[in-house]
Tab-separated table of C-alpha atoms and ligand atoms in Angstrom:
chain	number	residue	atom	x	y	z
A	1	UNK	CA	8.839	53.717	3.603
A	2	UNK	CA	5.369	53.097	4.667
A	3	UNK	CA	4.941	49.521	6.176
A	4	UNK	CA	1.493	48.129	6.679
A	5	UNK	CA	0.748	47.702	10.327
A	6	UNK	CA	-2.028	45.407	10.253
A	7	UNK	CA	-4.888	44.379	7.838
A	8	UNK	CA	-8.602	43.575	8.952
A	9	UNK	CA	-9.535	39.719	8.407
A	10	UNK	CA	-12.626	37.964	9.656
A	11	UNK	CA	-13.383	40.634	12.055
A	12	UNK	CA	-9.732	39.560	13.732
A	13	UNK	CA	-6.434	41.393	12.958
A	14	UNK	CA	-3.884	40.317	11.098
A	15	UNK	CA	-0.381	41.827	12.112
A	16	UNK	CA	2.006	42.441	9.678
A	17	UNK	CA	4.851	41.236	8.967
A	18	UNK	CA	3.700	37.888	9.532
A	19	UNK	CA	5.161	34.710	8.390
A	20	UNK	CA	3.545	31.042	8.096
A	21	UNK	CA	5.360	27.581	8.155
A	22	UNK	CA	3.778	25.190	5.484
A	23	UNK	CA	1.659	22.445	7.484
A	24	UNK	CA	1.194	21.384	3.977
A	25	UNK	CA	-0.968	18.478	4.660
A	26	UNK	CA	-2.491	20.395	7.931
A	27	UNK	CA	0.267	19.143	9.796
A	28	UNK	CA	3.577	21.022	10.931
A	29	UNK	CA	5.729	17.351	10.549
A	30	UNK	CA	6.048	16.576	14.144
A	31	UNK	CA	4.838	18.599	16.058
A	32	UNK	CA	1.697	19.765	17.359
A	33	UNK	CA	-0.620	22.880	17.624
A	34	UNK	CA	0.078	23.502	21.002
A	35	UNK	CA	3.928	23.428	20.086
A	36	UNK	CA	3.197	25.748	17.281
A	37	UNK	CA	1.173	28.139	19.418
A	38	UNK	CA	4.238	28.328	22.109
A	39	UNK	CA	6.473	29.107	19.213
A	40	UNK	CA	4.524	32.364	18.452
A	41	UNK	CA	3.318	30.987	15.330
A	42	UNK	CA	0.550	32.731	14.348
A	43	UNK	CA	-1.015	31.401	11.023
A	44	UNK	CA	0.396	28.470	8.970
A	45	UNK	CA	-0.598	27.999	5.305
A	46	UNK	CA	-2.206	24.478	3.783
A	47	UNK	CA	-1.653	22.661	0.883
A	48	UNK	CA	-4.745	22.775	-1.639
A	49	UNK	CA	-3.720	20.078	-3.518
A	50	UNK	CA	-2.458	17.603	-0.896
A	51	UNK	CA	-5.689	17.826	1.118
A	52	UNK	CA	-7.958	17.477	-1.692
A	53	UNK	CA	-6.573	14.086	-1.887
A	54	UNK	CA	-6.335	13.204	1.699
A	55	UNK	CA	-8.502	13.445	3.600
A	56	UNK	CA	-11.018	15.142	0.859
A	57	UNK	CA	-12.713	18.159	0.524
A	58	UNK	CA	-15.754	17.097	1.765
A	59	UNK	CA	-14.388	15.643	4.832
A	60	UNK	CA	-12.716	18.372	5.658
A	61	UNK	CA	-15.764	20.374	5.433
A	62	UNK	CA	-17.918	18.245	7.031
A	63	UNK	CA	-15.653	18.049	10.234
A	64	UNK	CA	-16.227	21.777	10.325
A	65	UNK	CA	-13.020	23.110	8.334
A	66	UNK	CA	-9.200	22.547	8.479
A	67	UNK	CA	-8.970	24.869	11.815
A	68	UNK	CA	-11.235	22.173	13.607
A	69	UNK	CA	-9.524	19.211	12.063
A	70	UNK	CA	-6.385	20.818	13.787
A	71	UNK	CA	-7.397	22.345	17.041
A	72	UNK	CA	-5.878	25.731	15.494
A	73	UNK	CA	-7.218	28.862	16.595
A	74	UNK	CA	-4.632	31.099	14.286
A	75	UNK	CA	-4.692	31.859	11.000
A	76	UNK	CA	-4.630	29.742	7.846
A	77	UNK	CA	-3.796	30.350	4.377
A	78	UNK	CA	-4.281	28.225	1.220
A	79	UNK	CA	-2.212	27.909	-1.606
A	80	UNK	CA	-4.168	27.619	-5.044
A	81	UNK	CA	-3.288	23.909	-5.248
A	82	UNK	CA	-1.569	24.594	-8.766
A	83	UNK	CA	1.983	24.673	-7.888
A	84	UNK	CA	2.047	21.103	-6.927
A	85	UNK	CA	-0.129	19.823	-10.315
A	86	UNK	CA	2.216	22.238	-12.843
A	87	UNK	CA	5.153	20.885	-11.012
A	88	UNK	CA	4.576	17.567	-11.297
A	89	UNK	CA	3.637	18.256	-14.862
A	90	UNK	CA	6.575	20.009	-15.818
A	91	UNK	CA	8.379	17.187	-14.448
A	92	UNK	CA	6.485	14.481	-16.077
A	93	UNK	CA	4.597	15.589	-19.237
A	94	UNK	CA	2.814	12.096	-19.674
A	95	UNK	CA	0.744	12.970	-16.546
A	96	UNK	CA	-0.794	16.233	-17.289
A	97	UNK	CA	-1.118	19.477	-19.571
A	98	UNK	CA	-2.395	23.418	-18.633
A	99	UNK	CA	-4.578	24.592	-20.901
A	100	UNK	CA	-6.607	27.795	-21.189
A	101	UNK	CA	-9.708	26.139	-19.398
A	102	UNK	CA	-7.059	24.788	-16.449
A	103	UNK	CA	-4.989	22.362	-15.181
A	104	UNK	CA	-5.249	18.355	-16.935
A	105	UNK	CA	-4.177	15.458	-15.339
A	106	UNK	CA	-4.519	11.537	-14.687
A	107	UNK	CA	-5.009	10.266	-11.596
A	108	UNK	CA	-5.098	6.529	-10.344
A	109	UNK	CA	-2.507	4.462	-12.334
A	110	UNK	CA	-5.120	1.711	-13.567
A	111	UNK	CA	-7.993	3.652	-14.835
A	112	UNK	CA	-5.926	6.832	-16.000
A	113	UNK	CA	-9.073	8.970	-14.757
A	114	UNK	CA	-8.825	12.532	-16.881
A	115	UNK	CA	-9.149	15.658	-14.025
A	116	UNK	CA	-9.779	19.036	-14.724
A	117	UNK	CA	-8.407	21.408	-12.119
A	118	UNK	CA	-9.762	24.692	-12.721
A	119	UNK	CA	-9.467	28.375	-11.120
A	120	UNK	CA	-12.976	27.897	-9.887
A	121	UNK	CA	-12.554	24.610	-8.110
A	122	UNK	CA	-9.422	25.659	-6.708
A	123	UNK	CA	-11.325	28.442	-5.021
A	124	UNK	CA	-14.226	26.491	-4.354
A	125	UNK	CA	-12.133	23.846	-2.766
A	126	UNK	CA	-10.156	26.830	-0.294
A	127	UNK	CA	-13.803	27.476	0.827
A	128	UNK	CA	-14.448	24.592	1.867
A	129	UNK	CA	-11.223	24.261	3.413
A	130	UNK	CA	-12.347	27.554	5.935
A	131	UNK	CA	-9.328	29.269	4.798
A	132	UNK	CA	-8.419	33.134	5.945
A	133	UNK	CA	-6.377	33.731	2.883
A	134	UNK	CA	-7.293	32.704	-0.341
A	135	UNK	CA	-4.734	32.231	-3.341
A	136	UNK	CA	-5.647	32.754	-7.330
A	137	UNK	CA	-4.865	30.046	-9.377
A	138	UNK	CA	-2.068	30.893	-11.214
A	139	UNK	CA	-0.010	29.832	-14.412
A	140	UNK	CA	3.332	29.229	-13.010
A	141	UNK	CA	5.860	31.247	-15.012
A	142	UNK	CA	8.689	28.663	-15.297
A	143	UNK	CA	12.639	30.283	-14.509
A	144	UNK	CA	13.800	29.140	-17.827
A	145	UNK	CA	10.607	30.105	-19.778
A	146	UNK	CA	11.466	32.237	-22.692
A	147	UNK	CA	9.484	35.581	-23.371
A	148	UNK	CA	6.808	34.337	-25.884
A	149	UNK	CA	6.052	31.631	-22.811
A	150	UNK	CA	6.311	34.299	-20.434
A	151	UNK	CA	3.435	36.267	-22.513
A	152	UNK	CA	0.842	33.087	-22.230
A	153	UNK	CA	1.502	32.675	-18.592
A	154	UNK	CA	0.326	36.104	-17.859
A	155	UNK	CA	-2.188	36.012	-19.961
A	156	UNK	CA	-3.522	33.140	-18.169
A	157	UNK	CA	-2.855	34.257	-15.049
A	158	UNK	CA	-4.766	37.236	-15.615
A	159	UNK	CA	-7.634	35.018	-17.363
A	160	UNK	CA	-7.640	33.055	-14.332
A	161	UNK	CA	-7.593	35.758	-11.982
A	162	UNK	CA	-11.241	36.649	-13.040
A	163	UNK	CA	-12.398	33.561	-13.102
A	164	UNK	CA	-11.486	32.960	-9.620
A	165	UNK	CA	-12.897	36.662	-8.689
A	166	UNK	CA	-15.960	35.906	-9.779
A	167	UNK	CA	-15.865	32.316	-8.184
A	168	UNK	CA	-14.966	33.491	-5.022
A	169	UNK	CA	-17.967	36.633	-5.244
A	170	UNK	CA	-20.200	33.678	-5.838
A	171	UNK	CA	-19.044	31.373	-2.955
A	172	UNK	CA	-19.429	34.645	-0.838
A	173	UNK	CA	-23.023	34.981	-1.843
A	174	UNK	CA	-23.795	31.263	-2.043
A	175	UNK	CA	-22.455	31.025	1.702
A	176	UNK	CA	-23.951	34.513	2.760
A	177	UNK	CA	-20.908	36.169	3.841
A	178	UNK	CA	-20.301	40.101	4.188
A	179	UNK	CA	-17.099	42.288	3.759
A	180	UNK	CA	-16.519	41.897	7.788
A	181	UNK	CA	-17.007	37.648	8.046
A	182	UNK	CA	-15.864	37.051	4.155
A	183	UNK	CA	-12.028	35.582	3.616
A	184	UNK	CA	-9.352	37.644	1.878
A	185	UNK	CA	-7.949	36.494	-1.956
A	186	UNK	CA	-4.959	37.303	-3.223
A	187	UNK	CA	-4.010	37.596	-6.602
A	188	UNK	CA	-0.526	36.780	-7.957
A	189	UNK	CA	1.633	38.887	-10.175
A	190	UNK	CA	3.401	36.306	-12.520
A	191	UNK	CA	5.885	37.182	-15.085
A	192	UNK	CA	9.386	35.982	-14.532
A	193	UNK	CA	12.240	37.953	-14.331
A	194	UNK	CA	10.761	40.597	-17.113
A	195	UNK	CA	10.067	43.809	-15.558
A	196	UNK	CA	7.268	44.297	-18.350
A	197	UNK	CA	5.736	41.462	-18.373
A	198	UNK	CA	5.316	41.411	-14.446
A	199	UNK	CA	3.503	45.015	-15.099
A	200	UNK	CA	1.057	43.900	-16.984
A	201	UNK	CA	0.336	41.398	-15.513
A	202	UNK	CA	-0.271	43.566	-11.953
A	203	UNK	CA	-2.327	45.786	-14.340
A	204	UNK	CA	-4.389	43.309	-15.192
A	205	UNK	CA	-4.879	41.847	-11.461
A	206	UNK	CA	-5.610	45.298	-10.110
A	207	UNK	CA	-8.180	46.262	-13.111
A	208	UNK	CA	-9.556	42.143	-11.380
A	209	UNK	CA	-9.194	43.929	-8.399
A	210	UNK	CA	-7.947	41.939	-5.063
A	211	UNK	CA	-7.658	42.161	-1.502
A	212	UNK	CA	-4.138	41.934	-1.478
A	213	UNK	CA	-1.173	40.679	-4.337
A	214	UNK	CA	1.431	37.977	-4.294
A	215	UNK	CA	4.404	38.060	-6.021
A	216	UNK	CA	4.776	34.626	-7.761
A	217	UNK	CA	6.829	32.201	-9.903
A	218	UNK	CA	9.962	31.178	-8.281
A	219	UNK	CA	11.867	33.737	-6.005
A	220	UNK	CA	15.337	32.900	-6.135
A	221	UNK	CA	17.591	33.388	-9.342
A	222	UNK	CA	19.703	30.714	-10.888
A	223	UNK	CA	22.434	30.645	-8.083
A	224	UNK	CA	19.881	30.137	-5.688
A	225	UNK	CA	19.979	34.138	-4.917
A	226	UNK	CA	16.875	36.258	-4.375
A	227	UNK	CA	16.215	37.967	-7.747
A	228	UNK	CA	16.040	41.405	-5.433
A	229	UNK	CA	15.594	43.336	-8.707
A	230	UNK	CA	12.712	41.407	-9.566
A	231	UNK	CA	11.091	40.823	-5.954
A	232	UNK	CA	11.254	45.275	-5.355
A	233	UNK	CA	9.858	46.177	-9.095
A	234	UNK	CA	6.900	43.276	-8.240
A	235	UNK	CA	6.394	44.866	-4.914
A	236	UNK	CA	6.332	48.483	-6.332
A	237	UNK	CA	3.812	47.445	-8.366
A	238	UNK	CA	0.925	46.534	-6.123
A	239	UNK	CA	-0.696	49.244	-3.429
A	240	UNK	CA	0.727	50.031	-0.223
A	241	UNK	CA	-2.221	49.667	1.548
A	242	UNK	CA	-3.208	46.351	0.900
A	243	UNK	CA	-1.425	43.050	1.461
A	244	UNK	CA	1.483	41.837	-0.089
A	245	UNK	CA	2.427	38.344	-0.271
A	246	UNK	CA	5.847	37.103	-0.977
A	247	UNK	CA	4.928	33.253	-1.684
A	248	UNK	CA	7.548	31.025	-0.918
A	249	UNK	CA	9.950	33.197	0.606
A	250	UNK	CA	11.979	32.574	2.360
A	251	UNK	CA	15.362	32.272	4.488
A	252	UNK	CA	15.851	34.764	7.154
A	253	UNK	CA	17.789	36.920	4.813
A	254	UNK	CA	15.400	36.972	1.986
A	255	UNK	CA	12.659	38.141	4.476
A	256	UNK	CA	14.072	40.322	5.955
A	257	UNK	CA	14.927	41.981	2.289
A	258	UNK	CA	11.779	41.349	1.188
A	259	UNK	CA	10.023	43.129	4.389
A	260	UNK	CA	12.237	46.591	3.034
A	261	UNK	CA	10.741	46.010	-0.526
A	262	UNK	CA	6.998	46.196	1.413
A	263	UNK	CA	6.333	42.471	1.430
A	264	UNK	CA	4.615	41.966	4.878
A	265	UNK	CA	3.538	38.054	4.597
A	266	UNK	CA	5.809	35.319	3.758
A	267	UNK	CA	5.691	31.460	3.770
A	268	UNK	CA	8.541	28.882	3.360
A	269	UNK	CA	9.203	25.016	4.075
A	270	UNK	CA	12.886	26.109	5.165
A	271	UNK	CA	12.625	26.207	8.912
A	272	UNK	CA	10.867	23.137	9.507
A	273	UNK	CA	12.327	20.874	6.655
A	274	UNK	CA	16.296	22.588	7.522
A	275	UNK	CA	14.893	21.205	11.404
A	276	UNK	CA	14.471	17.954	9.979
A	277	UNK	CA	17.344	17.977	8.387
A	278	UNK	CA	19.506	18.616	11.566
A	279	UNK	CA	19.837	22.189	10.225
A	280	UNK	CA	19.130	24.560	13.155
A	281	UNK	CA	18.913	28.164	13.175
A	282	UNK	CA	20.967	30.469	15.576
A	283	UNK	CA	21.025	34.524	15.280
A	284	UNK	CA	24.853	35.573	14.984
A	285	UNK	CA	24.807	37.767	18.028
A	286	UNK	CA	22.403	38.428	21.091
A	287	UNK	CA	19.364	40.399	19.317
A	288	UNK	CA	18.525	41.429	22.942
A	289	UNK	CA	21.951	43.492	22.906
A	290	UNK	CA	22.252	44.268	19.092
A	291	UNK	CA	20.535	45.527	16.228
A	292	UNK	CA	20.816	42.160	14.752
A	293	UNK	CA	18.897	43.563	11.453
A	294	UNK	CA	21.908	45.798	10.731
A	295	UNK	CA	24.715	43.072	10.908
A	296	UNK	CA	26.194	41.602	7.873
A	297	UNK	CA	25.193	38.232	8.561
A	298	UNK	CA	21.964	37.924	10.093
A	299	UNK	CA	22.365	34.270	11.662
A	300	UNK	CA	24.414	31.115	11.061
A	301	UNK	CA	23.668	27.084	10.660
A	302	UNK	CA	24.276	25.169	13.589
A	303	UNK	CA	24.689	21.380	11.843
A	304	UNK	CA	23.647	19.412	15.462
A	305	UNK	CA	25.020	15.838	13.807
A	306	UNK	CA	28.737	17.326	13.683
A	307	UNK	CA	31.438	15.423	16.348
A	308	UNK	CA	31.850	18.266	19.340
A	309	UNK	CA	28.409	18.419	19.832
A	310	UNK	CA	28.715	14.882	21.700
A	311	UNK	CA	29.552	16.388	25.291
A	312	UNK	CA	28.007	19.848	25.013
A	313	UNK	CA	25.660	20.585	27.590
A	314	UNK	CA	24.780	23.776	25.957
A	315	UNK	CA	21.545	25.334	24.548
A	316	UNK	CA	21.200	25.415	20.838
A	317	UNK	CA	21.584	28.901	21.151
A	318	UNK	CA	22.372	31.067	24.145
A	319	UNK	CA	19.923	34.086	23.296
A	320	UNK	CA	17.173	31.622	22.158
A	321	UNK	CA	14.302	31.433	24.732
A	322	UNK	CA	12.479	28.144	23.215
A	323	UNK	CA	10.985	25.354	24.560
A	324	UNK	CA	14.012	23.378	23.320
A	325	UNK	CA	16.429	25.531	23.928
A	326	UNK	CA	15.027	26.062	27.703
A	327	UNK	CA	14.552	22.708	28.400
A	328	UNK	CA	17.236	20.441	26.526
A	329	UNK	CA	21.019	20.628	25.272
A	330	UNK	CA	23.448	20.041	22.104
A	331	UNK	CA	24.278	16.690	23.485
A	332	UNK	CA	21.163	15.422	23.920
A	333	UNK	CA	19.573	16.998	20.456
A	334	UNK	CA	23.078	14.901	19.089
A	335	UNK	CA	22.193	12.068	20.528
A	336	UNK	CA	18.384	12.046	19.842
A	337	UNK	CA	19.361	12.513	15.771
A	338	UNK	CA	21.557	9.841	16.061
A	339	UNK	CA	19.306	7.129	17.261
A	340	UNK	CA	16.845	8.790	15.069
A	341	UNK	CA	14.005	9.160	17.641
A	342	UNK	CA	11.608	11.334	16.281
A	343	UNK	CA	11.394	13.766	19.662
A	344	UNK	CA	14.694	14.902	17.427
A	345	UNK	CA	12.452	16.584	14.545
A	346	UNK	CA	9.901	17.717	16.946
A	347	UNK	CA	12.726	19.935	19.547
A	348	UNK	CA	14.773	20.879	16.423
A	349	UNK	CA	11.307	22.396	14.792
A	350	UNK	CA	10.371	24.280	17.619
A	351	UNK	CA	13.597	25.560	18.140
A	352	UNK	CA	13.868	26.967	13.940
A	353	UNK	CA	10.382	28.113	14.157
A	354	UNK	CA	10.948	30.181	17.214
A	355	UNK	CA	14.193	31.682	15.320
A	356	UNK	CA	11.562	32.759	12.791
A	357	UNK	CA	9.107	33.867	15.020
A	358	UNK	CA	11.547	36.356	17.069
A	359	UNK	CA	12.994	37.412	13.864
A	360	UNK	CA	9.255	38.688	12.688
A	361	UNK	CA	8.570	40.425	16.380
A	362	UNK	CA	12.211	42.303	15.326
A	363	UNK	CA	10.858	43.713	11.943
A	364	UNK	CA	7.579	44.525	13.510
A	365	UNK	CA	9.584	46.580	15.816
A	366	UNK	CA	10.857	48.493	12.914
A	367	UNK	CA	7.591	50.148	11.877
A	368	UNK	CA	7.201	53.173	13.476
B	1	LIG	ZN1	15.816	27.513	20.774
């Protein structure tokens, strides 16, 4: 198999595979930019939706973009800001409906304010954010949606593709950008788990035609399992050349399955919310002495709250070469979750991050 070394953003390079912790609100929860740099973090995606709200588009673009707001010099993607809205619909109906013309919904609890959140403003918004990587608004296909559902959220998500195609041509002319200084958008191949419905819509998308695809809706089956089926046929269906997004994915495993099928970005909450959650990362064996890719079991959970970590004047993990791990032991990672300082979240981040991180330089080692 081909994998895609690198892909021209900017007039920087992006190197492939690549994967981005959420700062969903342009903020990696506790910790800094200069942590994230040391990690060998090199792009983090934002949350459309959250940062509309606070602190506003316009403030945002005002201060110069959400790089400048954080003192980050790496890359930054942009999610659509639809995920959160149809989420929060599909949870509460009261508060919102999608429609053909885009997202409804009510904001403010007094005056019940109607909003309209369409695939134009959501690109329109991701300018003004200074994103690298743009994301298509998309209709969410919902896990339990049944095929006649499945059919309208393609159809919209192909609708809305061109919408936001010609949106984003026009925000490239408004703001006089060329092919060389111009951001990337991604489109994203919807369709569930039905093999046909995910081809047409990637037939649609590449009629569109996008700088690289995503494959969307939600990743993991009903036990929680990577639909691998689903995630290969969606990759085989976009080019080789170009980039390929796996939104949302994923734990080690699942990237490192998804990198085979040809996905060569990926973004997830999991190492920095498991942190949080006193869930740390450690590879099962020494990837300095083994081909850690080709073991069974590609890392295990180290739970840092659990009894014999009280005296253990260990690293996290022996073959980790983090800040955390450098600097600071079990015991005292114990100890700081247990009076619940919040140095806790900000060692244990650094330390899952870096996990990540050295897991990505190991599949970039396998192209050839
Ligand atoms: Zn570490």
């Amino acid at each position: 198999m081909n994998y895609l070394k690198e892909y021209p953003i900017k007039g920087k390079v992006l190197e492939f595979p690549v994967f981005f912790p959420d700062a969903t609100r342009a903020v990696i929860r506790s910790i800094d930019t200069h942590d994230l740099r040391r990690t060998g973090v090199e792009g983090v995606v934002v949350n459309t939706y959250h940062l509309m709200a606070q602190p506003g588009t316009t403030v945002i673009e005002q201060l110069g973009g959400v790089k400048l707001l954080m003192n980050w010099d790496g890359w930054v993607a942009s999610d659509s800001g639809g995920f959160q809205i149809m989420s929060l619909i599909q949870r509460n109906r009261s508060i919102g409906s999608i429609t053909d013309r885009g997202v409804v919904f009510h904001r403010g609890t007094r005056k019940k304010k109607k909003y309209v959140f369409t695939p134009e403003k959501s690109i329109e918004v991701q300018f003004s954010l200074g994103a690298d990587i743009l994301v298509c608004l998309d209709d969410f296909t919902d896990p339990r949606a049944k095929e006649d559902e499945i059919e309208i959220s393609v159809k919209r998500t192909i609708e809305w593709g061109k919408r936001c195609k010609d949106e984003f041509l026009k925000q490239v002319a408004q703001r006089k950008l060329d092919n060389a200084s111009r951001p990337i958008l991604i489109g994203v191949i919807q369709g569930g788990d039905n093999k046909a419905m995910r081809e047409k819509c990637a037939r649609g998308l590449l009629e569109i035609g996008f700088d690289g695809y995503g494959f969307g809706g939600w990743p993991l089956d009903k036990d929680g399992n990577l639909d691998v089926e689903i995630a290969s046929f969606t990759a085989s269906l976009s080019p080789e050349n170009l980039p390929r997004f796996a939104l949302g994915v994923g734990s080690p495993q699942n990237i490192l399955e998804c990198f085979r099928f040809g996905y060569n970005i990926f973004d997830c909450v999991l190492p920095t919310r498991d942190a949080r959650h006193r869930r740390l990362y450690v590879f099962s064996e020494d990837p300095e002495k083994v081909d850690i890719l080709s073991l069974k079991r590609l890392h295990s959970y180290l739970y840092i709250l659990r009894e014999k970590y009280v005296r253990d004047n260990s690293p996290i993990s022996e073959h980790c070469d983090c800040y955390t791990c450098q600097n600071y032991s079990r015991a005292y990672l114990h100890h700081l979750f247990r009076i619940e300082d919040s140095l806790s979240w900000r060692l244990a981040t650094i330390h899952n991050l870096r996990m990540y991180t050295r897991l990505i330089e190991m599949l970039r080692g396998m192209i050839t």
